[in-house]
Amino acid sequence: MRAADGVVLVTGGSRGIGAATCVLAAGQGYAVGVNYLQDATAARRVIEQIGALGGRAVAIQGDASAEPDVPRLFDTLQEAFGPVTALVNNAGVLDRQARVEAIGAARLRRVLETNVVGPFLCAAEAVRRMSTRHGGAGGVIVNVSSRAAVLGSPGEYVDYAMSKGALDTLTVGLAKEVAAEGIRVNAVRPGIIDTAIHASGGEPGRAARLGPGLPLGRAGTPEEVAEAIVWLLSGASSFVTGAFIDVGGGR
């Protein structure tokens, strides 16, 4: 393992892409904050995996879309390992597959709270701490968007796709806003990835159904998305900001 490259907070870090990112980042020398909302057991498993690699991590319970919780997430990680130098906005939700006319305001608010308000609040807190304008030493933000932002998810999750489109706009605007303040902001857009999120939409086997139809002939893995995220966190991408990496198997 290399010497620590920094301290990274991963929202929604207990499962799927978030968990894979936590483990990979720890293996690259980052001290990791594994944020989770409810599943403490899953977060503990991620911490155990990181420990087995000789890495450093702490589990941090909290709602990344709740304004009172957000500073505490950063404070807890800073108390454990020092100033936070990187943020991965990974926490996200979707609801059952439905057409637009069947989607009500309550569902829409829930999706937007988690997928748009949460990343915005976390990014703002990261800027307050990382920006040279505020006395920080700089840092990196990576937003986990989706190919749905481009494709629209008709007949399934237009609300989810819309929320990820908003996250793409945040990525572009914030990247330009803080580029001169030592902060890079980028995004990855996963496509059909084999994670438990498909069960939330009512089709646990969605990745298996759609994967063979992709140009690469299969669904992706959380670890493949994590590789792109951790590259964007690293100094290897030091001249990259306001950019998107599509991890979608050609779709």
mmCIF file of C-alpha atoms in Angstrom:
data_model
loop_
_atom_site.group_PDB
_atom_site.id
_atom_site.type_symbol
_atom_site.label_atom_id
_atom_site.label_comp_id
_atom_site.label_asym_id
_atom_site.label_seq_id
_atom_site.Cartn_x
_atom_site.Cartn_y
_atom_site.Cartn_z
ATOM 1 C CA MET A 1 0.000 0.000 0.000
ATOM 2 C CA ARG A 2 1.253 3.507 -0.792
ATOM 3 C CA ALA A 3 1.503 6.247 1.798
ATOM 4 C CA ALA A 4 -1.863 7.895 2.438
ATOM 5 C CA ASP A 5 -2.926 10.167 -0.404
ATOM 6 C CA GLY A 6 -5.632 11.921 1.563
ATOM 7 C CA VAL A 7 -8.870 11.575 3.469
ATOM 8 C CA VAL A 8 -12.019 10.775 1.492
ATOM 9 C CA LEU A 9 -15.670 10.810 2.516
ATOM 10 C CA VAL A 10 -17.849 8.426 0.491
ATOM 11 C CA THR A 11 -21.578 8.976 0.931
ATOM 12 C CA GLY A 12 -23.643 5.819 0.630
ATOM 13 C CA GLY A 13 -20.430 3.897 1.167
ATOM 14 C CA SER A 14 -21.794 0.707 2.678
ATOM 15 C CA ARG A 15 -22.989 -1.067 -0.477
ATOM 16 C CA GLY A 16 -22.578 -1.354 -4.223
ATOM 17 C CA ILE A 17 -20.456 1.245 -5.996
ATOM 18 C CA GLY A 18 -19.884 3.134 -2.744
ATOM 19 C CA ALA A 19 -18.511 0.083 -0.948
ATOM 20 C CA ALA A 20 -16.254 -0.823 -3.878
ATOM 21 C CA THR A 21 -14.958 2.746 -3.937
ATOM 22 C CA CYS A 22 -14.206 2.708 -0.212
ATOM 23 C CA VAL A 23 -12.225 -0.531 -0.481
ATOM 24 C CA LEU A 24 -10.291 0.532 -3.576
ATOM 25 C CA ALA A 25 -9.502 3.978 -2.181
ATOM 26 C CA ALA A 26 -8.246 2.438 1.062
ATOM 27 C CA GLY A 27 -6.051 0.098 -0.953
ATOM 28 C CA GLN A 28 -4.577 3.153 -2.685
ATOM 29 C CA GLY A 29 -3.661 4.727 0.641
ATOM 30 C CA TYR A 30 -6.633 6.941 1.413
ATOM 31 C CA ALA A 31 -8.147 7.122 4.885
ATOM 32 C CA VAL A 32 -11.850 6.545 4.255
ATOM 33 C CA GLY A 33 -15.100 7.691 5.812
ATOM 34 C CA VAL A 34 -17.760 5.080 5.042
ATOM 35 C CA ASN A 35 -21.041 6.962 5.309
ATOM 36 C CA TYR A 36 -24.255 4.971 5.677
ATOM 37 C CA LEU A 37 -27.859 5.807 6.460
ATOM 38 C CA GLN A 38 -29.332 2.654 8.035
ATOM 39 C CA ASP A 39 -27.352 -0.518 7.360
ATOM 40 C CA ALA A 40 -24.687 -0.543 10.058
ATOM 41 C CA THR A 41 -23.941 -4.215 9.378
ATOM 42 C CA ALA A 42 -23.079 -3.517 5.748
ATOM 43 C CA ALA A 43 -20.873 -0.579 6.758
ATOM 44 C CA ARG A 44 -19.098 -2.777 9.289
ATOM 45 C CA ARG A 45 -18.359 -5.340 6.567
ATOM 46 C CA VAL A 46 -16.730 -2.627 4.452
ATOM 47 C CA ILE A 47 -14.624 -1.532 7.432
ATOM 48 C CA GLU A 48 -13.541 -5.147 7.951
ATOM 49 C CA GLN A 49 -12.531 -5.474 4.299
ATOM 50 C CA ILE A 50 -10.477 -2.323 4.543
ATOM 51 C CA GLY A 51 -8.888 -3.503 7.775
ATOM 52 C CA ALA A 52 -7.872 -6.739 6.081
ATOM 53 C CA LEU A 53 -5.971 -4.628 3.535
ATOM 54 C CA GLY A 54 -4.203 -2.772 6.312
ATOM 55 C CA GLY A 55 -6.167 0.358 5.516
ATOM 56 C CA ARG A 56 -7.807 2.985 7.691
ATOM 57 C CA ALA A 57 -11.532 3.651 7.758
ATOM 58 C CA VAL A 58 -14.358 4.770 9.989
ATOM 59 C CA ALA A 59 -18.097 4.147 9.605
ATOM 60 C CA ILE A 60 -20.185 7.319 9.874
ATOM 61 C CA GLN A 61 -23.955 7.120 10.206
ATOM 62 C CA GLY A 62 -25.877 10.070 8.853
ATOM 63 C CA ASP A 63 -28.281 11.356 6.234
ATOM 64 C CA ALA A 64 -26.188 13.057 3.548
ATOM 65 C CA SER A 65 -29.286 14.969 2.399
ATOM 66 C CA ALA A 66 -30.114 16.386 5.854
ATOM 67 C CA GLU A 67 -28.544 19.791 6.403
ATOM 68 C CA PRO A 68 -27.850 19.268 10.143
ATOM 69 C CA ASP A 69 -26.091 15.941 9.472
ATOM 70 C CA VAL A 70 -23.702 17.046 6.743
ATOM 71 C CA PRO A 71 -21.147 19.017 8.815
ATOM 72 C CA ARG A 72 -21.080 16.164 11.331
ATOM 73 C CA LEU A 73 -20.072 13.691 8.627
ATOM 74 C CA PHE A 74 -17.044 15.812 7.780
ATOM 75 C CA ASP A 75 -16.240 16.582 11.433
ATOM 76 C CA THR A 76 -16.302 12.910 12.411
ATOM 77 C CA LEU A 77 -13.952 11.963 9.601
ATOM 78 C CA GLN A 78 -11.645 14.890 10.325
ATOM 79 C CA GLU A 79 -11.445 13.940 14.003
ATOM 80 C CA ALA A 80 -10.402 10.425 13.011
ATOM 81 C CA PHE A 81 -7.884 11.128 10.244
ATOM 82 C CA GLY A 82 -7.382 14.846 9.697
ATOM 83 C CA PRO A 83 -8.814 17.333 7.188
ATOM 84 C CA VAL A 84 -11.026 15.869 4.482
ATOM 85 C CA THR A 85 -9.367 16.219 1.076
ATOM 86 C CA ALA A 86 -11.864 14.401 -1.124
ATOM 87 C CA LEU A 87 -15.602 13.779 -1.401
ATOM 88 C CA VAL A 88 -17.417 11.102 -3.387
ATOM 89 C CA ASN A 89 -21.098 11.994 -3.731
ATOM 90 C CA ASN A 90 -22.384 8.462 -4.203
ATOM 91 C CA ALA A 91 -25.573 8.191 -2.113
ATOM 92 C CA GLY A 92 -28.606 7.823 -4.355
ATOM 93 C CA VAL A 93 -32.054 6.257 -4.580
ATOM 94 C CA LEU A 94 -34.581 5.234 -7.162
ATOM 95 C CA ASP A 95 -38.131 3.977 -6.867
ATOM 96 C CA ARG A 96 -40.152 1.313 -8.648
ATOM 97 C CA GLN A 97 -40.308 1.395 -12.422
ATOM 98 C CA ALA A 98 -43.138 3.679 -13.526
ATOM 99 C CA ARG A 99 -44.175 6.052 -16.276
ATOM 100 C CA VAL A 100 -44.199 9.783 -15.610
ATOM 101 C CA GLU A 101 -47.980 9.992 -15.244
ATOM 102 C CA ALA A 102 -47.831 7.451 -12.395
ATOM 103 C CA ILE A 103 -45.217 9.348 -10.382
ATOM 104 C CA GLY A 104 -46.476 11.616 -7.605
ATOM 105 C CA ALA A 105 -44.968 14.513 -5.712
ATOM 106 C CA ALA A 106 -43.975 12.486 -2.648
ATOM 107 C CA ARG A 107 -41.821 10.115 -4.693
ATOM 108 C CA LEU A 108 -40.370 12.983 -6.692
ATOM 109 C CA ARG A 109 -39.386 14.882 -3.552
ATOM 110 C CA ARG A 110 -37.749 11.794 -2.045
ATOM 111 C CA VAL A 111 -35.662 11.136 -5.141
ATOM 112 C CA LEU A 112 -34.631 14.768 -5.510
ATOM 113 C CA GLU A 113 -33.803 15.135 -1.805
ATOM 114 C CA THR A 114 -31.336 12.255 -1.921
ATOM 115 C CA ASN A 115 -29.975 12.597 -5.455
ATOM 116 C CA VAL A 116 -29.805 16.380 -5.813
ATOM 117 C CA VAL A 117 -30.134 18.182 -2.468
ATOM 118 C CA GLY A 118 -27.765 15.769 -0.723
ATOM 119 C CA PRO A 119 -24.872 16.039 -3.190
ATOM 120 C CA PHE A 120 -25.329 19.811 -3.345
ATOM 121 C CA LEU A 121 -25.146 20.176 0.450
ATOM 122 C CA CYS A 122 -22.157 17.847 0.710
ATOM 123 C CA ALA A 123 -20.336 19.613 -2.105
ATOM 124 C CA ALA A 124 -20.968 22.981 -0.462
ATOM 125 C CA GLU A 125 -19.565 21.705 2.834
ATOM 126 C CA ALA A 126 -16.538 20.286 1.030
ATOM 127 C CA VAL A 127 -15.893 23.656 -0.616
ATOM 128 C CA ARG A 128 -16.062 25.454 2.737
ATOM 129 C CA ARG A 129 -13.331 23.154 4.031
ATOM 130 C CA MET A 130 -11.163 22.573 0.951
ATOM 131 C CA SER A 131 -11.210 25.863 -0.958
ATOM 132 C CA THR A 132 -8.139 28.069 -0.747
ATOM 133 C CA ARG A 133 -10.617 30.956 -0.626
ATOM 134 C CA HIS A 134 -11.652 29.666 2.807
ATOM 135 C CA GLY A 135 -8.150 28.790 3.974
ATOM 136 C CA GLY A 136 -8.173 25.184 2.781
ATOM 137 C CA ALA A 137 -5.513 23.317 0.881
ATOM 138 C CA GLY A 138 -7.648 22.243 -2.074
ATOM 139 C CA GLY A 139 -9.256 18.909 -2.813
ATOM 140 C CA VAL A 140 -11.361 16.791 -5.144
ATOM 141 C CA ILE A 141 -15.079 16.100 -5.550
ATOM 142 C CA VAL A 142 -16.394 13.199 -7.617
ATOM 143 C CA ASN A 143 -20.125 12.957 -8.261
ATOM 144 C CA VAL A 144 -21.660 9.590 -9.097
ATOM 145 C CA SER A 145 -24.180 10.385 -11.810
ATOM 146 C CA SER A 146 -25.689 7.872 -14.244
ATOM 147 C CA ARG A 147 -25.989 7.175 -17.946
ATOM 148 C CA ALA A 148 -29.683 7.672 -17.217
ATOM 149 C CA ALA A 149 -28.972 11.412 -17.212
ATOM 150 C CA VAL A 150 -28.261 11.129 -20.945
ATOM 151 C CA LEU A 151 -30.645 8.327 -21.896
ATOM 152 C CA GLY A 152 -33.674 9.511 -19.896
ATOM 153 C CA SER A 153 -34.845 6.082 -18.618
ATOM 154 C CA PRO A 154 -38.222 6.188 -20.415
ATOM 155 C CA GLY A 155 -40.829 3.861 -18.958
ATOM 156 C CA GLU A 156 -38.698 3.179 -15.901
ATOM 157 C CA TYR A 157 -37.194 6.074 -13.930
ATOM 158 C CA VAL A 158 -37.522 9.443 -15.643
ATOM 159 C CA ASP A 159 -37.502 11.051 -12.200
ATOM 160 C CA TYR A 160 -34.198 9.342 -11.350
ATOM 161 C CA ALA A 161 -32.736 10.312 -14.734
ATOM 162 C CA MET A 162 -33.829 13.909 -14.186
ATOM 163 C CA SER A 163 -32.127 13.983 -10.788
ATOM 164 C CA LYS A 164 -28.883 12.738 -12.305
ATOM 165 C CA GLY A 165 -29.142 15.372 -15.014
ATOM 166 C CA ALA A 166 -29.222 17.955 -12.235
ATOM 167 C CA LEU A 167 -26.116 16.354 -10.723
ATOM 168 C CA ASP A 168 -24.365 16.695 -14.082
ATOM 169 C CA THR A 169 -25.190 20.405 -14.101
ATOM 170 C CA LEU A 170 -23.817 20.762 -10.573
ATOM 171 C CA THR A 171 -20.616 19.076 -11.741
ATOM 172 C CA VAL A 172 -20.077 21.484 -14.621
ATOM 173 C CA GLY A 173 -21.015 24.645 -12.737
ATOM 174 C CA LEU A 174 -19.132 23.886 -9.538
ATOM 175 C CA ALA A 175 -16.031 22.782 -11.431
ATOM 176 C CA LYS A 176 -15.814 26.205 -13.051
ATOM 177 C CA GLU A 177 -16.677 28.018 -9.822
ATOM 178 C CA VAL A 178 -13.877 26.512 -7.727
ATOM 179 C CA ALA A 179 -11.188 25.637 -10.293
ATOM 180 C CA ALA A 180 -9.042 28.581 -9.213
ATOM 181 C CA GLU A 181 -9.477 27.613 -5.548
ATOM 182 C CA GLY A 182 -7.638 24.293 -5.685
ATOM 183 C CA ILE A 183 -10.695 22.048 -6.106
ATOM 184 C CA ARG A 184 -11.391 19.726 -9.019
ATOM 185 C CA VAL A 185 -14.947 18.497 -9.633
ATOM 186 C CA ASN A 186 -15.743 15.596 -11.953
ATOM 187 C CA ALA A 187 -18.339 12.855 -12.370
ATOM 188 C CA VAL A 188 -18.703 9.257 -13.427
ATOM 189 C CA ARG A 189 -21.832 8.036 -15.194
ATOM 190 C CA PRO A 190 -22.354 4.306 -14.553
ATOM 191 C CA GLY A 191 -24.609 2.378 -16.887
ATOM 192 C CA ILE A 192 -26.077 -1.065 -16.197
ATOM 193 C CA ILE A 193 -24.093 -2.138 -13.141
ATOM 194 C CA ASP A 194 -24.805 -5.308 -11.192
ATOM 195 C CA THR A 195 -25.808 -3.867 -7.809
ATOM 196 C CA ALA A 196 -28.770 -4.138 -5.441
ATOM 197 C CA ILE A 197 -30.214 -0.809 -6.602
ATOM 198 C CA HIS A 198 -32.199 -2.623 -9.304
ATOM 199 C CA ALA A 199 -34.199 -4.395 -6.605
ATOM 200 C CA SER A 200 -35.372 -0.970 -5.419
ATOM 201 C CA GLY A 201 -36.945 -0.530 -8.816
ATOM 202 C CA GLY A 202 -38.789 -3.830 -8.514
ATOM 203 C CA GLU A 203 -36.560 -5.836 -10.866
ATOM 204 C CA PRO A 204 -33.615 -7.462 -9.075
ATOM 205 C CA GLY A 205 -32.568 -9.212 -12.287
ATOM 206 C CA ARG A 206 -32.489 -6.059 -14.436
ATOM 207 C CA ALA A 207 -28.704 -6.126 -14.888
ATOM 208 C CA ALA A 208 -28.819 -9.757 -16.014
ATOM 209 C CA ARG A 209 -31.658 -8.976 -18.435
ATOM 210 C CA LEU A 210 -30.100 -5.890 -20.022
ATOM 211 C CA GLY A 211 -26.415 -6.722 -19.772
ATOM 212 C CA PRO A 212 -26.216 -9.055 -22.794
ATOM 213 C CA GLY A 213 -27.714 -6.319 -24.987
ATOM 214 C CA LEU A 214 -24.924 -3.832 -24.277
ATOM 215 C CA PRO A 215 -22.163 -3.391 -26.879
ATOM 216 C CA LEU A 216 -19.697 -5.047 -24.492
ATOM 217 C CA GLY A 217 -22.156 -7.884 -23.940
ATOM 218 C CA ARG A 218 -22.509 -7.780 -20.164
ATOM 219 C CA ALA A 219 -23.386 -5.647 -17.164
ATOM 220 C CA GLY A 220 -20.602 -3.858 -15.328
ATOM 221 C CA THR A 221 -19.360 -4.397 -11.797
ATOM 222 C CA PRO A 222 -19.139 -1.922 -8.914
ATOM 223 C CA GLU A 223 -15.379 -2.413 -8.918
ATOM 224 C CA GLU A 224 -15.124 -1.210 -12.525
ATOM 225 C CA VAL A 225 -16.929 2.004 -11.622
ATOM 226 C CA ALA A 226 -14.753 2.419 -8.529
ATOM 227 C CA GLU A 227 -11.639 2.330 -10.706
ATOM 228 C CA ALA A 228 -12.858 5.410 -12.573
ATOM 229 C CA ILE A 229 -13.830 7.209 -9.373
ATOM 230 C CA VAL A 230 -10.506 6.600 -7.653
ATOM 231 C CA TRP A 231 -8.611 7.687 -10.759
ATOM 232 C CA LEU A 232 -10.502 10.985 -10.662
ATOM 233 C CA LEU A 233 -9.596 11.331 -6.980
ATOM 234 C CA SER A 234 -5.916 10.791 -7.698
ATOM 235 C CA GLY A 235 -3.140 13.055 -8.836
ATOM 236 C CA ALA A 236 -3.082 11.126 -12.113
ATOM 237 C CA SER A 237 -6.121 13.214 -13.148
ATOM 238 C CA SER A 238 -4.654 16.520 -11.967
ATOM 239 C CA PHE A 239 -5.563 18.378 -15.193
ATOM 240 C CA VAL A 240 -9.118 17.032 -15.317
ATOM 241 C CA THR A 241 -12.072 19.032 -14.031
ATOM 242 C CA GLY A 242 -15.668 19.464 -15.168
ATOM 243 C CA ALA A 243 -15.392 16.120 -16.960
ATOM 244 C CA PHE A 244 -17.477 12.947 -17.155
ATOM 245 C CA ILE A 245 -16.373 9.347 -17.455
ATOM 246 C CA ASP A 246 -19.077 7.066 -18.821
ATOM 247 C CA VAL A 247 -18.776 3.543 -17.430
ATOM 248 C CA GLY A 248 -21.612 2.052 -19.410
ATOM 249 C CA GLY A 249 -20.332 -0.760 -21.581
ATOM 250 C CA GLY A 250 -20.838 1.307 -24.726
ATOM 251 C CA ARG A 251 -24.493 2.210 -24.117
#
